[in-house]
mmCIF file of C-alpha atoms in Angstrom:
data_model
loop_
_atom_site.group_PDB
_atom_site.id
_atom_site.type_symbol
_atom_site.label_atom_id
_atom_site.label_comp_id
_atom_site.label_asym_id
_atom_site.label_seq_id
_atom_site.Cartn_x
_atom_site.Cartn_y
_atom_site.Cartn_z
ATOM 1 C CA UNK A 1 19.069 0.632 -8.203
ATOM 2 C CA UNK A 2 18.135 -2.298 -5.899
ATOM 3 C CA UNK A 3 14.857 -2.106 -4.979
ATOM 4 C CA UNK A 4 12.866 -3.002 -1.507
ATOM 5 C CA UNK A 5 13.218 -6.514 -0.795
ATOM 6 C CA UNK A 6 11.983 -8.267 2.532
ATOM 7 C CA UNK A 7 12.791 -11.500 4.000
ATOM 8 C CA UNK A 8 11.475 -14.579 4.269
ATOM 9 C CA UNK A 9 8.564 -14.377 1.675
ATOM 10 C CA UNK A 10 6.669 -17.183 3.423
ATOM 11 C CA UNK A 11 6.835 -18.451 7.762
ATOM 12 C CA UNK A 12 4.820 -20.476 9.341
ATOM 13 C CA UNK A 13 4.645 -19.939 13.074
ATOM 14 C CA UNK A 14 2.647 -21.231 16.140
ATOM 15 C CA UNK A 15 0.379 -18.859 18.094
ATOM 16 C CA UNK A 16 2.243 -17.305 21.032
ATOM 17 C CA UNK A 17 5.593 -17.580 18.999
ATOM 18 C CA UNK A 18 7.447 -14.099 18.212
ATOM 19 C CA UNK A 19 8.114 -12.967 14.882
ATOM 20 C CA UNK A 20 10.950 -10.899 12.895
ATOM 21 C CA UNK A 21 10.202 -9.908 9.463
ATOM 22 C CA UNK A 22 13.361 -7.845 7.294
ATOM 23 C CA UNK A 23 13.102 -5.108 4.783
ATOM 24 C CA UNK A 24 16.006 -3.614 2.776
ATOM 25 C CA UNK A 25 15.115 -0.322 1.476
ATOM 26 C CA UNK A 26 15.604 0.804 -1.808
ATOM 27 C CA UNK A 27 19.306 2.882 -2.251
ATOM 28 C CA UNK A 28 18.851 6.397 -1.026
ATOM 29 C CA UNK A 29 15.815 6.100 1.111
ATOM 30 C CA UNK A 30 15.833 6.997 4.743
ATOM 31 C CA UNK A 31 11.806 6.341 5.616
ATOM 32 C CA UNK A 32 10.521 2.582 5.573
ATOM 33 C CA UNK A 33 6.794 2.011 6.514
ATOM 34 C CA UNK A 34 5.206 -1.322 7.328
ATOM 35 C CA UNK A 35 1.402 -2.480 6.564
ATOM 36 C CA UNK A 36 -0.983 -5.917 7.165
ATOM 37 C CA UNK A 37 -2.825 -6.450 4.142
ATOM 38 C CA UNK A 38 -5.245 -9.767 5.536
ATOM 39 C CA UNK A 39 -6.505 -11.661 3.214
ATOM 40 C CA UNK A 40 -9.080 -9.774 1.029
ATOM 41 C CA UNK A 41 -8.919 -6.540 2.669
ATOM 42 C CA UNK A 42 -6.494 -3.172 1.905
ATOM 43 C CA UNK A 43 -3.296 -2.908 3.434
ATOM 44 C CA UNK A 44 -3.061 -1.732 7.190
ATOM 45 C CA UNK A 45 -0.291 1.562 8.260
ATOM 46 C CA UNK A 46 1.038 -0.462 11.236
ATOM 47 C CA UNK A 47 3.907 2.012 11.576
ATOM 48 C CA UNK A 48 6.815 4.202 9.960
ATOM 49 C CA UNK A 49 10.390 5.432 10.754
ATOM 50 C CA UNK A 50 12.407 7.992 9.742
ATOM 51 C CA UNK A 51 16.255 7.911 10.257
ATOM 52 C CA UNK A 52 16.041 5.334 12.794
ATOM 53 C CA UNK A 53 12.975 6.655 14.590
ATOM 54 C CA UNK A 54 9.873 5.768 14.510
ATOM 55 C CA UNK A 55 7.471 8.526 13.767
ATOM 56 C CA UNK A 56 4.181 7.447 12.959
ATOM 57 C CA UNK A 57 2.061 4.425 14.034
ATOM 58 C CA UNK A 58 -1.280 3.031 13.410
ATOM 59 C CA UNK A 59 -4.030 0.846 15.445
ATOM 60 C CA UNK A 60 -1.709 -1.948 15.950
ATOM 61 C CA UNK A 61 -1.065 -3.164 19.443
ATOM 62 C CA UNK A 62 2.609 -2.839 21.819
ATOM 63 C CA UNK A 63 3.564 -6.400 20.268
ATOM 64 C CA UNK A 64 3.879 -5.103 17.380
ATOM 65 C CA UNK A 65 7.486 -3.639 17.268
ATOM 66 C CA UNK A 66 10.166 -2.619 14.842
ATOM 67 C CA UNK A 67 13.716 -1.234 14.119
ATOM 68 C CA UNK A 68 15.530 0.925 11.753
ATOM 69 C CA UNK A 69 19.414 0.567 11.524
ATOM 70 C CA UNK A 70 22.374 3.347 10.107
ATOM 71 C CA UNK A 71 21.959 1.793 6.677
ATOM 72 C CA UNK A 72 17.655 2.507 6.756
ATOM 73 C CA UNK A 73 16.997 -0.965 6.579
ATOM 74 C CA UNK A 74 14.364 -2.158 9.180
ATOM 75 C CA UNK A 75 12.373 -4.661 11.431
ATOM 76 C CA UNK A 76 9.069 -5.837 12.351
ATOM 77 C CA UNK A 77 8.963 -7.746 15.304
ATOM 78 C CA UNK A 78 5.591 -9.164 16.517
ATOM 79 C CA UNK A 79 5.653 -10.968 20.126
ATOM 80 C CA UNK A 80 2.760 -13.453 21.711
ATOM 81 C CA UNK A 81 1.277 -14.119 17.575
ATOM 82 C CA UNK A 82 -2.282 -14.625 17.405
ATOM 83 C CA UNK A 83 -4.097 -16.539 14.278
ATOM 84 C CA UNK A 84 -5.574 -13.365 13.213
ATOM 85 C CA UNK A 85 -1.678 -11.684 12.644
ATOM 86 C CA UNK A 86 -1.952 -14.503 9.688
ATOM 87 C CA UNK A 87 -1.383 -11.705 7.147
ATOM 88 C CA UNK A 88 0.524 -10.535 4.350
ATOM 89 C CA UNK A 89 2.952 -7.828 5.813
ATOM 90 C CA UNK A 90 4.565 -5.296 3.506
ATOM 91 C CA UNK A 91 7.097 -2.634 3.794
ATOM 92 C CA UNK A 92 7.496 0.391 1.988
ATOM 93 C CA UNK A 93 10.729 2.919 1.492
ATOM 94 C CA UNK A 94 10.372 6.484 -0.009
ATOM 95 C CA UNK A 95 13.209 8.650 -0.470
ATOM 96 C CA UNK A 96 12.140 11.609 2.327
ATOM 97 C CA UNK A 97 9.374 12.225 4.623
ATOM 98 C CA UNK A 98 6.945 13.562 2.797
ATOM 99 C CA UNK A 99 2.988 13.531 1.836
ATOM 100 C CA UNK A 100 3.393 13.219 -1.933
ATOM 101 C CA UNK A 101 6.393 11.092 -1.937
ATOM 102 C CA UNK A 102 6.124 7.808 -3.507
ATOM 103 C CA UNK A 103 6.229 4.776 -1.391
ATOM 104 C CA UNK A 104 8.125 1.819 -3.200
ATOM 105 C CA UNK A 105 6.576 -1.374 -2.186
ATOM 106 C CA UNK A 106 8.707 -4.929 -1.401
ATOM 107 C CA UNK A 107 7.044 -8.325 -2.306
ATOM 108 C CA UNK A 108 5.814 -8.511 1.223
ATOM 109 C CA UNK A 109 6.472 -11.465 3.910
ATOM 110 C CA UNK A 110 3.560 -14.018 4.042
ATOM 111 C CA UNK A 111 3.090 -15.043 7.441
ATOM 112 C CA UNK A 112 0.665 -18.302 8.657
ATOM 113 C CA UNK A 113 -0.308 -18.506 12.650
ATOM 114 C CA UNK A 114 -1.129 -22.001 13.458
ATOM 115 C CA UNK B 1 -10.636 11.318 9.881
ATOM 116 C CA UNK B 2 -9.858 11.138 5.540
ATOM 117 C CA UNK B 3 -11.182 7.527 4.368
ATOM 118 C CA UNK B 4 -11.199 5.800 0.939
ATOM 119 C CA UNK B 5 -14.008 4.179 -0.276
ATOM 120 C CA UNK B 6 -13.589 1.839 -3.539
ATOM 121 C CA UNK B 7 -17.346 1.020 -5.127
ATOM 122 C CA UNK B 8 -17.410 -2.489 -5.891
ATOM 123 C CA UNK B 9 -15.093 -5.128 -4.620
ATOM 124 C CA UNK B 10 -15.423 -6.584 -7.953
ATOM 125 C CA UNK B 11 -15.416 -5.365 -11.705
ATOM 126 C CA UNK B 12 -15.759 -7.891 -14.666
ATOM 127 C CA UNK B 13 -15.303 -6.307 -17.827
ATOM 128 C CA UNK B 14 -14.087 -7.379 -21.742
ATOM 129 C CA UNK B 15 -10.937 -7.303 -23.304
ATOM 130 C CA UNK B 16 -10.812 -3.944 -25.344
ATOM 131 C CA UNK B 17 -13.821 -2.553 -23.338
ATOM 132 C CA UNK B 18 -13.422 0.812 -21.216
ATOM 133 C CA UNK B 19 -11.891 -0.068 -17.693
ATOM 134 C CA UNK B 20 -13.293 2.520 -14.471
ATOM 135 C CA UNK B 21 -12.444 1.669 -11.347
ATOM 136 C CA UNK B 22 -14.667 4.026 -8.873
ATOM 137 C CA UNK B 23 -12.548 6.073 -5.629
ATOM 138 C CA UNK B 24 -14.331 8.412 -3.697
ATOM 139 C CA UNK B 25 -12.363 10.061 -0.198
ATOM 140 C CA UNK B 26 -13.076 12.411 2.143
ATOM 141 C CA UNK B 27 -10.955 14.706 3.948
ATOM 142 C CA UNK B 28 -11.197 18.332 4.682
ATOM 143 C CA UNK B 29 -8.757 19.286 3.097
ATOM 144 C CA UNK B 30 -7.658 18.218 -0.671
ATOM 145 C CA UNK B 31 -5.551 15.448 -0.201
ATOM 146 C CA UNK B 32 -2.475 13.394 -1.798
ATOM 147 C CA UNK B 33 -4.044 10.896 -3.511
ATOM 148 C CA UNK B 34 -2.907 7.189 -5.214
ATOM 149 C CA UNK B 35 -3.810 4.432 -7.238
ATOM 150 C CA UNK B 36 -2.212 0.980 -7.074
ATOM 151 C CA UNK B 37 -2.112 -2.350 -8.707
ATOM 152 C CA UNK B 38 -1.230 -5.862 -6.749
ATOM 153 C CA UNK B 39 -0.874 -8.250 -8.909
ATOM 154 C CA UNK B 40 -1.225 -12.565 -7.110
ATOM 155 C CA UNK B 41 1.339 -13.141 -4.608
ATOM 156 C CA UNK B 42 3.121 -9.901 -5.031
ATOM 157 C CA UNK B 43 4.066 -6.028 -3.312
ATOM 158 C CA UNK B 44 1.984 -2.811 -4.646
ATOM 159 C CA UNK B 45 2.949 -0.787 -7.773
ATOM 160 C CA UNK B 46 2.301 2.634 -8.393
ATOM 161 C CA UNK B 47 0.249 3.431 -10.858
ATOM 162 C CA UNK B 48 0.095 7.356 -10.518
ATOM 163 C CA UNK B 49 -0.619 9.781 -7.781
ATOM 164 C CA UNK B 50 -2.711 13.265 -7.273
ATOM 165 C CA UNK B 51 -0.531 15.857 -6.195
ATOM 166 C CA UNK B 52 -2.233 19.240 -7.175
ATOM 167 C CA UNK B 53 -0.375 19.927 -10.059
ATOM 168 C CA UNK B 54 -3.123 18.454 -12.618
ATOM 169 C CA UNK B 55 -6.163 17.513 -12.419
ATOM 170 C CA UNK B 56 -5.916 14.471 -14.586
ATOM 171 C CA UNK B 57 -3.290 12.426 -14.010
ATOM 172 C CA UNK B 58 -1.992 9.898 -16.050
ATOM 173 C CA UNK B 59 0.118 6.828 -14.824
ATOM 174 C CA UNK B 60 1.746 3.480 -16.648
ATOM 175 C CA UNK B 61 0.418 0.945 -19.320
ATOM 176 C CA UNK B 62 -2.237 3.306 -20.005
ATOM 177 C CA UNK B 63 -4.168 4.379 -16.573
ATOM 178 C CA UNK B 64 -5.560 7.567 -16.112
ATOM 179 C CA UNK B 65 -7.740 9.324 -13.168
ATOM 180 C CA UNK B 66 -9.483 12.498 -12.827
ATOM 181 C CA UNK B 67 -9.738 14.144 -9.598
ATOM 182 C CA UNK B 68 -12.942 16.031 -9.387
ATOM 183 C CA UNK B 69 -13.095 18.268 -5.753
ATOM 184 C CA UNK B 70 -16.785 19.055 -6.096
ATOM 185 C CA UNK B 71 -17.432 14.864 -6.107
ATOM 186 C CA UNK B 72 -14.706 14.023 -4.147
ATOM 187 C CA UNK B 73 -13.694 11.219 -6.341
ATOM 188 C CA UNK B 74 -10.605 10.095 -7.965
ATOM 189 C CA UNK B 75 -11.471 7.368 -10.663
ATOM 190 C CA UNK B 76 -9.054 5.129 -12.654
ATOM 191 C CA UNK B 77 -9.916 4.261 -16.168
ATOM 192 C CA UNK B 78 -8.462 2.841 -18.784
ATOM 193 C CA UNK B 79 -9.647 2.658 -22.254
ATOM 194 C CA UNK B 80 -8.975 -0.956 -23.531
ATOM 195 C CA UNK B 81 -8.498 -3.184 -21.248
ATOM 196 C CA UNK B 82 -5.859 -5.778 -21.780
ATOM 197 C CA UNK B 83 -5.831 -9.523 -20.369
ATOM 198 C CA UNK B 84 -2.278 -8.107 -18.502
ATOM 199 C CA UNK B 85 -4.445 -5.937 -16.697
ATOM 200 C CA UNK B 86 -6.514 -8.029 -14.467
ATOM 201 C CA UNK B 87 -5.538 -7.834 -11.390
ATOM 202 C CA UNK B 88 -6.265 -5.911 -7.678
ATOM 203 C CA UNK B 89 -6.398 -2.155 -7.487
ATOM 204 C CA UNK B 90 -6.134 0.328 -4.530
ATOM 205 C CA UNK B 91 -7.054 3.603 -4.080
ATOM 206 C CA UNK B 92 -5.171 5.250 -1.458
ATOM 207 C CA UNK B 93 -5.022 8.662 0.154
ATOM 208 C CA UNK B 94 -2.329 10.723 2.346
ATOM 209 C CA UNK B 95 -3.563 13.763 3.436
ATOM 210 C CA UNK B 96 -0.699 15.000 6.471
ATOM 211 C CA UNK B 97 1.998 13.364 7.884
ATOM 212 C CA UNK B 98 3.102 9.644 7.199
ATOM 213 C CA UNK B 99 -0.155 7.690 7.385
ATOM 214 C CA UNK B 100 -1.007 6.395 3.903
ATOM 215 C CA UNK B 101 -5.230 5.186 3.886
ATOM 216 C CA UNK B 102 -5.762 2.323 1.508
ATOM 217 C CA UNK B 103 -9.620 1.523 0.486
ATOM 218 C CA UNK B 104 -10.498 -1.928 0.208
ATOM 219 C CA UNK B 105 -9.508 -2.442 -3.194
ATOM 220 C CA UNK B 106 -10.806 -3.653 -6.533
ATOM 221 C CA UNK B 107 -10.432 -6.737 -8.463
ATOM 222 C CA UNK B 108 -10.407 -6.389 -11.920
ATOM 223 C CA UNK B 109 -11.550 -9.619 -14.127
ATOM 224 C CA UNK B 110 -10.505 -9.450 -17.808
ATOM 225 C CA UNK B 111 -12.720 -11.754 -20.240
ATOM 226 C CA UNK B 112 -11.161 -12.637 -23.635
#
């Protein structure tokens, strides 16, 4: 079975621009979560999608938005990029919504905002 | 609100020595706890998870962790460090719903 894949691996954007990051979940997984990991910090929860609907959100502004598609792949969109948005963005998928289900992480997308 | 505290942002051990990475959680009810490892420029890999079935949890690569409710701790150990263990380690907690909260991480250095 294929794992979680994210694209692109690296990205450089200019402040004020918009960016879309993509994630293909592991086969059979219907839940996708997105995390932001700033340099030297732990991952911070952005939001989660379950069966194409957002079912949880962390402390991130509305310019962070997402989608989940019928095949359970997902996108993270960030509008009006700020320098502080520079980080590693991680996508994680899990086979079902639940507290003790393991989340499988992708390699991440390194976003640099200049 | 639940949170996770990892004591020590950096830990250095010699190859073959005991590895001990500390994690304390705060939660009003027993949580589900996880340890993840992150190698440079990679995503997170699950080492082990506590789901209340047993207090001593064995994971991959020889790691294990013990859940101690009285101390609200979930420390990660490995009897003998290997050079390949050098990485960033994250303790995480999830109590209900969807949100996983990660600690700030502990970078493990292994000296030859």
